[in-house]
Amino acid sequence: MGIKIDGKALAKDIEQRLVHEIDVEIDHAGRPPGLAVIRVGDDPASGVYVRNKEKACSRIGVKSFVLHLDKKTTIDQLISEIDLLNQNQNVDGILIQLPLPAGLNEDLVLKAISPSKDADGLHPLNLGKLLKGEIGPRSCTPAGIMALLSSNEITIEGKRAVVVGRSILVGKPMAIMLQEANATVSVAHSRTKNLIELTSQAEILVVAAGKPNLITDKHVRNNAVVIDVGIHRVKNHLMENQSGTKLCGDVDFEKVESKVSAITPVPGGVGPMTVSMLLVNTVSLWQEHCGLSFTLSDLLP
Ligand code: NAD
């Protein structure tokens, strides 16, 4: 039976470290770190994510600025709001809660954020820095996965790693980070032929396909490390809650668990780390903006 990699516990440790960093430097900085979160429209899941981010900020002493805009907001109006935040001296990081309502071009919006306030690490300049191995804010989910591997003392160097999914949010930056850590990396996607043949070679398998229970025991080799990024609410006859639904990932946990050396559960694996890394990016940007020592580079792969 593989060990369950505990994202909640690591996220808590990282938060404690950030509390300490802020505590030590706040007098010198003259102000707390600030994170602005922009939500456009009324997607209920986005509402939950934004509230979770606000709560995380308040737990560690980051001031949050939440902007909830109408779903009819135009691209020009949205970009003007971003410009105001780019100029606001109390804001270190800006995050746009995705997805945006149809009609708002995500690329244009993400590019409007100043690269030096890019809390999600998704600005083209910061993705370029990742590609070149230069320090900068990092895409939160893959950075969180690197922290999980490292804190569980999972060796990456020389390992055969497979990433399922090639999104700009998860799959692509994940593959670059694993390669930078000296794994030999393959990337699978929706047009990959014979997924099982590829994934069953993986010593480290990261799955970010957005397909519930896509990966079963047949896809996984013995003693692999499996990281499940997917998160889905599905019907459950055993009624885990009143709505008769439960959360699951892209990996069929029950089938895979006994075969692997380690695995992230859903919930409680990758999810909490994504929020932690958002805070890491924000506090690092605060250190940079306030001329403080840069102390978090070990968490920015
Ligand atoms: P996406 O839809 O943008 O990308 C999915 C990728 O998977 C695509 O590259 C696609 O080619 C590939 N894919 C789809 N079906 C496939 C198949 N059958 N075989 C191989 N590859 C396949 O999704 P995303 O934004 O990368 O997110 C992926 C999943 O991770 C979603 O479930 C999302 O909700 C979840 N997610 C979780 C967190 C977290 O914090 N836990 C963060 C981001 C995303």
Coordinates of N, CA and C in Angstrom, one line a residue, residues 2 7 25 46 74 90 115 130 139 165 176 184 187 210 213 226 243 265:
G2 N 0.6 2.1 -0.9 CA 1.5 3.3 -1.0 C 1.2 4.3 0.1
G7 N -1.0 16.8 1.3 CA -0.8 18.2 0.9 C -1.3 19.2 1.9
E25 N 9.9 40.7 8.8 CA 10.2 41.8 7.9 C 9.2 42.9 7.8
S46 N -16.1 29.6 -8.8 CA -15.1 30.6 -8.7 C -15.3 31.4 -7.4
T74 N -16.6 44.8 -19.9 CA -15.9 44.6 -21.2 C -14.4 44.4 -20.9
N90 N 0.3 49.2 -2.7 CA 0.0 48.2 -1.6 C -0.3 46.8 -2.2
P115 N 4.2 41.9 -15.1 CA 4.9 40.6 -14.8 C 5.5 40.7 -13.3
L130 N 10.6 30.7 -16.5 CA 10.6 29.3 -16.1 C 11.4 28.4 -17.2
S139 N 4.0 29.0 -11.8 CA 2.7 28.5 -11.9 C 2.4 27.7 -10.6
G165 N -1.4 15.5 -19.8 CA -2.0 16.9 -19.9 C -1.0 17.9 -20.3
I176 N 8.3 21.1 -17.6 CA 9.5 21.9 -17.6 C 10.2 21.7 -16.2
T184 N 13.6 12.4 -16.8 CA 13.4 12.3 -18.2 C 11.9 12.3 -18.4
V187 N 5.3 13.8 -22.2 CA 4.0 14.5 -22.0 C 3.0 13.8 -22.9
G210 N -8.1 16.3 -16.4 CA -9.5 16.8 -16.3 C -10.5 15.7 -16.6
N213 N -11.3 9.6 -12.9 CA -10.9 8.2 -12.9 C -10.3 7.7 -14.2
V226 N 2.4 8.6 -7.8 CA 1.3 9.1 -8.6 C 0.8 10.4 -8.0
S243 N -25.8 16.0 -0.7 CA -26.1 16.1 -2.1 C -25.9 14.8 -2.9
P265 N -4.0 12.0 -2.4 CA -5.5 11.8 -2.4 C -6.2 13.0 -3.0

